[in-house]
mmCIF file of C-alpha atoms and ligand atoms in Angstrom:
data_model
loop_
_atom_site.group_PDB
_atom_site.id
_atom_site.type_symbol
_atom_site.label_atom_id
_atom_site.label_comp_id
_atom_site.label_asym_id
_atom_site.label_seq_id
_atom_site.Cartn_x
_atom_site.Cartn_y
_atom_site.Cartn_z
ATOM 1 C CA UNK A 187 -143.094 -28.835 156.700
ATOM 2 C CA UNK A 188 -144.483 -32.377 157.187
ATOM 3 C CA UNK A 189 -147.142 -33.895 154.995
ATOM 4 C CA UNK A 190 -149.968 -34.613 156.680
ATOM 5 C CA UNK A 191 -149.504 -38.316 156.164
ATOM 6 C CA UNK A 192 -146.461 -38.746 157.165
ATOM 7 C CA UNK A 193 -148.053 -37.957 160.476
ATOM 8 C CA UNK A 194 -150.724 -40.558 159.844
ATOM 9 C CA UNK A 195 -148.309 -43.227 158.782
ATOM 10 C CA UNK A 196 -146.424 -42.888 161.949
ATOM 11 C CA UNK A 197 -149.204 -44.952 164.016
ATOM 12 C CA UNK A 198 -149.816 -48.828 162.735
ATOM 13 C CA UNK A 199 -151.742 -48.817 159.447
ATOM 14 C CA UNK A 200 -152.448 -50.903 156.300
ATOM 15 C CA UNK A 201 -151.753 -48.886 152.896
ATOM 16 C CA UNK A 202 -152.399 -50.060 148.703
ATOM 17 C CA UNK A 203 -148.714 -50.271 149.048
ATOM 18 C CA UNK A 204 -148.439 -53.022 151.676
ATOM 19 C CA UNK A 205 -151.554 -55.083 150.053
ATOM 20 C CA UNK A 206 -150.191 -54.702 146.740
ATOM 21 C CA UNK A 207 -146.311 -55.871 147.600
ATOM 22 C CA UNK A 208 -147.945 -58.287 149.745
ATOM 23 C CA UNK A 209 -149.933 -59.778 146.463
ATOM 24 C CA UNK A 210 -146.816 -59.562 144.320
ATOM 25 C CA UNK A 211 -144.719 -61.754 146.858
ATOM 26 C CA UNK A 212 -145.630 -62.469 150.295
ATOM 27 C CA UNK A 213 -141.233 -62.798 151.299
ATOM 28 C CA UNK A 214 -141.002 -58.821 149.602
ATOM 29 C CA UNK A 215 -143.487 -57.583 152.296
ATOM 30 C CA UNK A 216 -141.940 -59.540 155.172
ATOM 31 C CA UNK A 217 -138.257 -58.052 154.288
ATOM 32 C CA UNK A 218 -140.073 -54.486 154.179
ATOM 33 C CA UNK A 219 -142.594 -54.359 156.479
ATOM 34 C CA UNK A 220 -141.710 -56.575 159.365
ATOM 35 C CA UNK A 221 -138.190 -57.079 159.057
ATOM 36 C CA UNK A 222 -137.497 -53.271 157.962
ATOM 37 C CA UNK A 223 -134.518 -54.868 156.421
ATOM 38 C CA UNK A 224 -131.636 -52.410 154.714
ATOM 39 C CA UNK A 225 -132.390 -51.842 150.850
ATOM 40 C CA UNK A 226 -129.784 -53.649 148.830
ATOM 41 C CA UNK A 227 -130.533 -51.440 145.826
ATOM 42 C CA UNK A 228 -133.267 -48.532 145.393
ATOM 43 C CA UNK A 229 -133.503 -47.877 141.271
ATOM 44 C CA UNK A 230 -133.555 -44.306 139.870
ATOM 45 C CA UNK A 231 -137.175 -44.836 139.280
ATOM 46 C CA UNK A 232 -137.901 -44.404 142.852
ATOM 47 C CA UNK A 233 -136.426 -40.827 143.538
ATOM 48 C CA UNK A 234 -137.051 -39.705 140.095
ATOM 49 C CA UNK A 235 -140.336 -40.560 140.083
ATOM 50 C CA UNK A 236 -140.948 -38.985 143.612
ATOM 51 C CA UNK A 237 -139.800 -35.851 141.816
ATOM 52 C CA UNK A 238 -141.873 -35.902 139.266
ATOM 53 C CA UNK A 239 -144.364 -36.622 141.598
ATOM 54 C CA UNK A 240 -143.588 -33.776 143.478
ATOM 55 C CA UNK A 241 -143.294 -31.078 140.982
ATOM 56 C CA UNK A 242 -146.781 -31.673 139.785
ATOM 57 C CA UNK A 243 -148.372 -31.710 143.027
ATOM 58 C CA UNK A 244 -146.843 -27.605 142.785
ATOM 59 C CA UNK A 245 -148.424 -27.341 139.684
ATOM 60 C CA UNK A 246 -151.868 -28.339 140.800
ATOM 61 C CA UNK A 247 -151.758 -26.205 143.677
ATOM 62 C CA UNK A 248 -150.315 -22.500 142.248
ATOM 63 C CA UNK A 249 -152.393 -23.509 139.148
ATOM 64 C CA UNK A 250 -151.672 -21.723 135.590
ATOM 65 C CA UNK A 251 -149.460 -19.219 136.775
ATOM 66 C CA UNK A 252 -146.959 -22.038 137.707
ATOM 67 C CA UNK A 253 -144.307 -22.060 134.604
ATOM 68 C CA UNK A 254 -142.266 -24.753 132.668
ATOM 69 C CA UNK A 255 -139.353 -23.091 134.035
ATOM 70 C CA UNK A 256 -140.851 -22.896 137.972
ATOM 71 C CA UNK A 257 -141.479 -26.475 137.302
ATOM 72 C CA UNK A 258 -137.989 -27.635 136.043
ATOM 73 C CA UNK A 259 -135.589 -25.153 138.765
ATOM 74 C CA UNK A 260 -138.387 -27.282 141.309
ATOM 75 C CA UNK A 261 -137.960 -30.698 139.527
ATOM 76 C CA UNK A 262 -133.903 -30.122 139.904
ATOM 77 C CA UNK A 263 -134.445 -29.503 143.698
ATOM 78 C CA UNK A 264 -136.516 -32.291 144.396
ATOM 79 C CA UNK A 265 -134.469 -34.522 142.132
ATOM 80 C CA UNK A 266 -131.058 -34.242 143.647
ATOM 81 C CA UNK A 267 -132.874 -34.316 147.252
ATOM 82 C CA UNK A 268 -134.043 -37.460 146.487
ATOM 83 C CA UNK A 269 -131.351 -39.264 145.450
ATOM 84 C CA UNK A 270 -129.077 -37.757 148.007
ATOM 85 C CA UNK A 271 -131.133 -39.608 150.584
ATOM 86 C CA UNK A 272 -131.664 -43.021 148.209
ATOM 87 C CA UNK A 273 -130.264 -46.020 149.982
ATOM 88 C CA UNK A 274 -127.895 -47.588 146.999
ATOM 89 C CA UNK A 275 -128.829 -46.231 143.933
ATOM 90 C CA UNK A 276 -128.299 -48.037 140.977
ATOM 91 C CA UNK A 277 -128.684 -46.659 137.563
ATOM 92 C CA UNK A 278 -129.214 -48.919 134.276
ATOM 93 C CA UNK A 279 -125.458 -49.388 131.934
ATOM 94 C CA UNK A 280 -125.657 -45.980 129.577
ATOM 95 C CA UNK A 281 -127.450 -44.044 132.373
ATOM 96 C CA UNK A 282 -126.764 -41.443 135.251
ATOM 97 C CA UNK A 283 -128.053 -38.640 137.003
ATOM 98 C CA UNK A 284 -127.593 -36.379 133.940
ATOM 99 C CA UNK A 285 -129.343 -38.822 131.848
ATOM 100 C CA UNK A 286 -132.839 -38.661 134.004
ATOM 101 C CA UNK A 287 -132.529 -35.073 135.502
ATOM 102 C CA UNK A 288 -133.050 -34.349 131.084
ATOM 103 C CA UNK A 289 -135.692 -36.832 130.512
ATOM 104 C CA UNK A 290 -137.534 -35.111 133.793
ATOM 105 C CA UNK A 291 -137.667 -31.905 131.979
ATOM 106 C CA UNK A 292 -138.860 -33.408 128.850
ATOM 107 C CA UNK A 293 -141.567 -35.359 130.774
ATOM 108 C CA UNK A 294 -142.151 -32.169 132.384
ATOM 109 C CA UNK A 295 -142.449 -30.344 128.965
ATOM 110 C CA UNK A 296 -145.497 -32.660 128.112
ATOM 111 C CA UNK A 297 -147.617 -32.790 131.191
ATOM 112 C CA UNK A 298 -147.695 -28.963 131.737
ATOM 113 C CA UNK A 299 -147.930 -28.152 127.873
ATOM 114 C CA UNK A 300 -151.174 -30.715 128.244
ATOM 115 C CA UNK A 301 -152.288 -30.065 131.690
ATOM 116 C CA UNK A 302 -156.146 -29.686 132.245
ATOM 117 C CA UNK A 303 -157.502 -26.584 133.728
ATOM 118 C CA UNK A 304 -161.108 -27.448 132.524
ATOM 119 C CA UNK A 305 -162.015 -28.613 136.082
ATOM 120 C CA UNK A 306 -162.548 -27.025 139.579
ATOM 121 C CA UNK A 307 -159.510 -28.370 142.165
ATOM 122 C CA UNK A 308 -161.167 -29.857 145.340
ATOM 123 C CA UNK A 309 -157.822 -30.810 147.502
ATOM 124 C CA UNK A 310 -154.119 -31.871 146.680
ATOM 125 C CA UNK A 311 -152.207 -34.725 148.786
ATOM 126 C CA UNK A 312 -155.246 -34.902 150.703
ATOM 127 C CA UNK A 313 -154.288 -37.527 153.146
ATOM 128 C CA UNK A 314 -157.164 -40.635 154.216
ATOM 129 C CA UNK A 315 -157.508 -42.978 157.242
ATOM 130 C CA UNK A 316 -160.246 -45.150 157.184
ATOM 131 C CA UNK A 317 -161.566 -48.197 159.076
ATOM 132 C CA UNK A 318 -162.159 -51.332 156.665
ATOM 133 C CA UNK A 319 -164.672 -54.387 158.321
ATOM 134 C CA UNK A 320 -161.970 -56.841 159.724
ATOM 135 C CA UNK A 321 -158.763 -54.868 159.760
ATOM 136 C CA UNK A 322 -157.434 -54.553 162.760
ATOM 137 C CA UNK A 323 -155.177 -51.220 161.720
ATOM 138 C CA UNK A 324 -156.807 -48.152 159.812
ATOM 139 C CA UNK A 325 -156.136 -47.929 156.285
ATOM 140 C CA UNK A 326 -154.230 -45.054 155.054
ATOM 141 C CA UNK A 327 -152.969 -43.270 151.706
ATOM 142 C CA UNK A 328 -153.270 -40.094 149.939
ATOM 143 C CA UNK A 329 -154.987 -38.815 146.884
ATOM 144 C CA UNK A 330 -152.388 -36.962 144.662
ATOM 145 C CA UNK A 331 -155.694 -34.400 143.213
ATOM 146 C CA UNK A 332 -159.261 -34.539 143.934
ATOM 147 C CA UNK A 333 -161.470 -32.757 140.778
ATOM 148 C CA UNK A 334 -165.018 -31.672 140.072
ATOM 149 C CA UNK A 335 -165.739 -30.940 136.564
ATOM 150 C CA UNK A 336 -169.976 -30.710 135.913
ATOM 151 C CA UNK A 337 -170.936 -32.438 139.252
ATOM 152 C CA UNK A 338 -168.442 -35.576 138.475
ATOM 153 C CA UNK A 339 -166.130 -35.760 141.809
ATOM 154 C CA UNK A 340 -162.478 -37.508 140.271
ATOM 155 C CA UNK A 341 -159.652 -38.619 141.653
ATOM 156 C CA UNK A 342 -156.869 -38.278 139.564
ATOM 157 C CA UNK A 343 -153.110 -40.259 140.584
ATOM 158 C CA UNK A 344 -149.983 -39.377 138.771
ATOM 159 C CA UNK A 345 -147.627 -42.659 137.554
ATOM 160 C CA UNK A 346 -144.471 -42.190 135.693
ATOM 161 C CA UNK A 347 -143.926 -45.719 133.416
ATOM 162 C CA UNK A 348 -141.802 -46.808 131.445
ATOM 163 C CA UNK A 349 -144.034 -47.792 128.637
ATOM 164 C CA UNK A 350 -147.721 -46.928 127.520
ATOM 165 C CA UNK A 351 -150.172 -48.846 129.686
ATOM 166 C CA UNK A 352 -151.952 -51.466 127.979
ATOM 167 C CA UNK A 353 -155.534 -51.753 127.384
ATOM 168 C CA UNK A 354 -157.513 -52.850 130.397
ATOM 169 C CA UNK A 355 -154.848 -52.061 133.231
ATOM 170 C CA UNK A 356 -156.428 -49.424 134.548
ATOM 171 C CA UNK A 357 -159.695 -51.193 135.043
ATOM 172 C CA UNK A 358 -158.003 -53.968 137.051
ATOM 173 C CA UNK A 359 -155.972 -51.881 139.366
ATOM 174 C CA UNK A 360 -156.164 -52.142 142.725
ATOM 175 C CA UNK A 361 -155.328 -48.782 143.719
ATOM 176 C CA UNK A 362 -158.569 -47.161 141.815
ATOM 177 C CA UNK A 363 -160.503 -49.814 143.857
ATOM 178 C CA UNK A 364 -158.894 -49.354 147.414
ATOM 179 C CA UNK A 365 -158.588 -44.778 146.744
ATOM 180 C CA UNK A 366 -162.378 -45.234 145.538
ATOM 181 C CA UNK A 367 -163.500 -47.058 148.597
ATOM 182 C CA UNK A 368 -162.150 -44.529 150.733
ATOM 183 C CA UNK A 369 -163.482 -41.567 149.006
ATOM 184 C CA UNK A 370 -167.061 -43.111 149.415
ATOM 185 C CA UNK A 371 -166.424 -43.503 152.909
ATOM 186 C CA UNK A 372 -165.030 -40.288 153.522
ATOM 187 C CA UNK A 373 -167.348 -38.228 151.315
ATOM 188 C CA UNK A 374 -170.294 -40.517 150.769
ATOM 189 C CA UNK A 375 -170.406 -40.516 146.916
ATOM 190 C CA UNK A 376 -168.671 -42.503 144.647
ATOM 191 C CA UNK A 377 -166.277 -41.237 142.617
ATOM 192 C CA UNK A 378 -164.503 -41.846 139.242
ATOM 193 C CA UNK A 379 -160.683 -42.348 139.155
ATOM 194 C CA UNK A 380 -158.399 -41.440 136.529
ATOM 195 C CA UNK A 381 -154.993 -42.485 135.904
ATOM 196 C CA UNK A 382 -152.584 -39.665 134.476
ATOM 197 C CA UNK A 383 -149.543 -42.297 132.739
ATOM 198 C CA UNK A 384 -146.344 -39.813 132.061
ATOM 199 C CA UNK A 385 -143.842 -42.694 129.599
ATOM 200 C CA UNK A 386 -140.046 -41.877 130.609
ATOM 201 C CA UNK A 387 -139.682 -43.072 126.817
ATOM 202 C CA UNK A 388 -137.315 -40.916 124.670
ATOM 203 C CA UNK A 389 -140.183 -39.109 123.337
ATOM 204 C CA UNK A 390 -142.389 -38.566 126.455
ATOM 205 C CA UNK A 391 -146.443 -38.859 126.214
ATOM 206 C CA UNK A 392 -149.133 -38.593 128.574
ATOM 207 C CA UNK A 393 -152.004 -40.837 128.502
ATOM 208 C CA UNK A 394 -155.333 -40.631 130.995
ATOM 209 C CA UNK A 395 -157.308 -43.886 131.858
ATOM 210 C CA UNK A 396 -160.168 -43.490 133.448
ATOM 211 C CA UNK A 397 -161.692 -46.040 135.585
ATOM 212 C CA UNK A 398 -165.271 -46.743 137.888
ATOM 213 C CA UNK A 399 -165.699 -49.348 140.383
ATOM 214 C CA UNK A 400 -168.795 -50.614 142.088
ATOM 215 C CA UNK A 401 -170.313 -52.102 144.883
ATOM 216 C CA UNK A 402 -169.396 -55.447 144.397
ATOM 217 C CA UNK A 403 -165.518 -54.204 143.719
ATOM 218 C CA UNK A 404 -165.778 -52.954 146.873
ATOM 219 C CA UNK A 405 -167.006 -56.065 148.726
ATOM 220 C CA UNK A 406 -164.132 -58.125 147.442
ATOM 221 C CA UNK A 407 -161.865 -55.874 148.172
ATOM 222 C CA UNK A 408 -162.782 -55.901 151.897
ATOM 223 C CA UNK A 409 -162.651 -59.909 151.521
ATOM 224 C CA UNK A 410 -158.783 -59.852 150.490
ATOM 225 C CA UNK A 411 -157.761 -57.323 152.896
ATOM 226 C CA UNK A 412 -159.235 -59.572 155.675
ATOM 227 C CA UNK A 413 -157.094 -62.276 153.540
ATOM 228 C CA UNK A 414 -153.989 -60.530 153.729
ATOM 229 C CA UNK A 415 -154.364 -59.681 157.492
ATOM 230 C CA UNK A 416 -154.572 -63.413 158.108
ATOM 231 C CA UNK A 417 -151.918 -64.571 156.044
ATOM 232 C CA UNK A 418 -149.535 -61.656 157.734
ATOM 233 C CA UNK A 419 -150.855 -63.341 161.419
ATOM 234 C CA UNK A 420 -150.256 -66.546 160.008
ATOM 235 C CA UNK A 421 -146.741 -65.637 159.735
ATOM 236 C CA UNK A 422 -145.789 -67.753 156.695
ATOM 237 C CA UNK A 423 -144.066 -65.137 153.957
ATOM 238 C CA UNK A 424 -143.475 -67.746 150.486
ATOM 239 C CA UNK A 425 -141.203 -66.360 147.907
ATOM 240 C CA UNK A 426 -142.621 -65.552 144.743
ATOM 241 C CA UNK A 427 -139.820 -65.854 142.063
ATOM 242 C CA UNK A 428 -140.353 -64.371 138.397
ATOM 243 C CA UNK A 429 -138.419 -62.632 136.152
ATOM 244 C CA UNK A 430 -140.220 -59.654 136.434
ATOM 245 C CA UNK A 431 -140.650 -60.303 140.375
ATOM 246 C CA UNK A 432 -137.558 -60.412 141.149
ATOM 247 C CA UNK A 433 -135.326 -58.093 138.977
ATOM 248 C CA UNK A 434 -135.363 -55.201 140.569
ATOM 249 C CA UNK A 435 -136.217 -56.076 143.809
ATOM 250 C CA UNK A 436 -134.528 -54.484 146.514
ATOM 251 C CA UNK A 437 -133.809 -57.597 148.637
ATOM 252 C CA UNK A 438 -132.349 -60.280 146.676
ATOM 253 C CA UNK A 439 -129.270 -61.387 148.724
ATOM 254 C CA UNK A 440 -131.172 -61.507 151.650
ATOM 255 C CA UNK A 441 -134.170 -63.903 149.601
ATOM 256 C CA UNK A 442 -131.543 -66.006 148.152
ATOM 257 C CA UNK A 443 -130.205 -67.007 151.870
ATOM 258 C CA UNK A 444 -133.132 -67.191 153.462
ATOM 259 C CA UNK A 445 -133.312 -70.765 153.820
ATOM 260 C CA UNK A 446 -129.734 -70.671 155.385
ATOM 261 C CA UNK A 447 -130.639 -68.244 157.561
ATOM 262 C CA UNK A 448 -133.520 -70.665 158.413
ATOM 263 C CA UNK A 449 -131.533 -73.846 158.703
HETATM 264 S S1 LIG B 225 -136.079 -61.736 145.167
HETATM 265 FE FE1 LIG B 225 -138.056 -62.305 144.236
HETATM 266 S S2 LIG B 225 -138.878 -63.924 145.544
HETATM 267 FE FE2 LIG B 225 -137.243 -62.908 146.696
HETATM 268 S S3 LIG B 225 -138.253 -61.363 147.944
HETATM 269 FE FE3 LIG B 225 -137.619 -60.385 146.057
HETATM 270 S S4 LIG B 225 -139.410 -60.544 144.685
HETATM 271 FE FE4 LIG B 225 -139.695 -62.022 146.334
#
């Protein structure tokens, strides 16, 4: 059955996805989202962490009667799925399938032995569209869980990472900014945003981060979205080369001959 926004993202729309890969380097969002150019490379952290993903959305819908072993037979499905339809995967020297189908179930181990059930379940993938000021496209996403625990509304997103976050991420995030704006709008009250970190590390933990935003969060948001918009128009995509940029990215070949392409 089709999620509900994958019916939404089928009309013209802006997402924390494009804004963020737009922020990290301008030439990344022009190979993806204009030029829909083929994927040199998609990492294993892509499908694995779509399964991951996956399996706990079950587990937040059937609730406590979902088990560790419902949870891995599901995690195997959604796994091999995945990576069956992955566009050049590439695993790192030392690793395979084998290797990350294990350290699923051992991430999976942790989150349901420490999942929360001190909390009322409001919706699951409930999919947003929104109007921002100045867009010209509606903005679009999904919450992965929406909680109310004592009157306190929370949205609550799942990340897989491949180390503890540090100190302070959370609070600068843009996602908790852009999900929180939209739950106002949608619902009228502001609500607080959690992070749930799972670490692929060798011995799996799960941290939470909670974060607020305000007002004023809000307002500059809606200032760089009209900034982004304007530099897409403009039509002038620079590359943004790092280290950390550029390592895994999924169009390299193509960014290195851009300017022959160009010439
Ligand atoms: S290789 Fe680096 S600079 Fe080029 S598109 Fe990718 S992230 Fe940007």
């Amino acid at each position: 059955m089709e999620r509900e926004i994958e019916t939404i993202r089928e009309k013209p729309h802006w997402s924390y996805s494009a804004f963020n890969t737009f922020l990290a380097c301008p030439m990344r969002y022009y190979f993806r989202y204009i030029e829909h150019a083929e994927v040199e490379r998609t990492s294993i952290s892509i499908p694995f962490g779509r399964a991951f993903h996956a399996v706990l959305s079950e587990r937040a819908m059937k609730g406590a009667d979902y088990t560790i072993e419902d949870a891995k037979e599901e995690f195997d499905f959604f796994f091999r799925g995945e990576t069956e339809v992955s566009e050049n995967l590439t695993y790192k020297p030392d690793e395979d399938y084998w290797f990350w189908e294990q350290r699923g179930c051992d991430m999976l181990d942790v989150a349901l032995a420490e999942w929360p059930d001190d909390y009322t379940v409001k919706s699951v993938a409930e999919a947003f569209s929104i109007d921002v000021p100045g867009l010209s496209k509606p903005l679009v996403g999904e919450f992965d869980l929406v909680t109310v625990d004592g009157g306190d509304e929370t949205i609550c997103d799942w990340k897989t990472a491949s180390m503890k976050w540090p100190n302070g991420k959370a609070d600068r995030d843009l996602q908790a900014t852009v999900f929180c704006y939209a739950y106002r709008q949608l619902h009228g009250r502001m609500p607080m945003f959690r992070f749930d970190v799972f670490t692929k590390t060798k011995n799996p933990a799960h941290h939470q981060f909670y974060t607020l935003r305000t007002n004023d969060d809000f307002d500059r948001f809606v200032y760089l979205a009209g900034k982004i918009e304007k530099a897409v128009n403009s039509g002038i995509f620079l590359p943004v080369e790092s280290c950390m940029n550029c390592a895994e990215c999924a169009y390299g070949s193509r960014c290195k001959a851009a300017h022959r392409r160009a010439a």
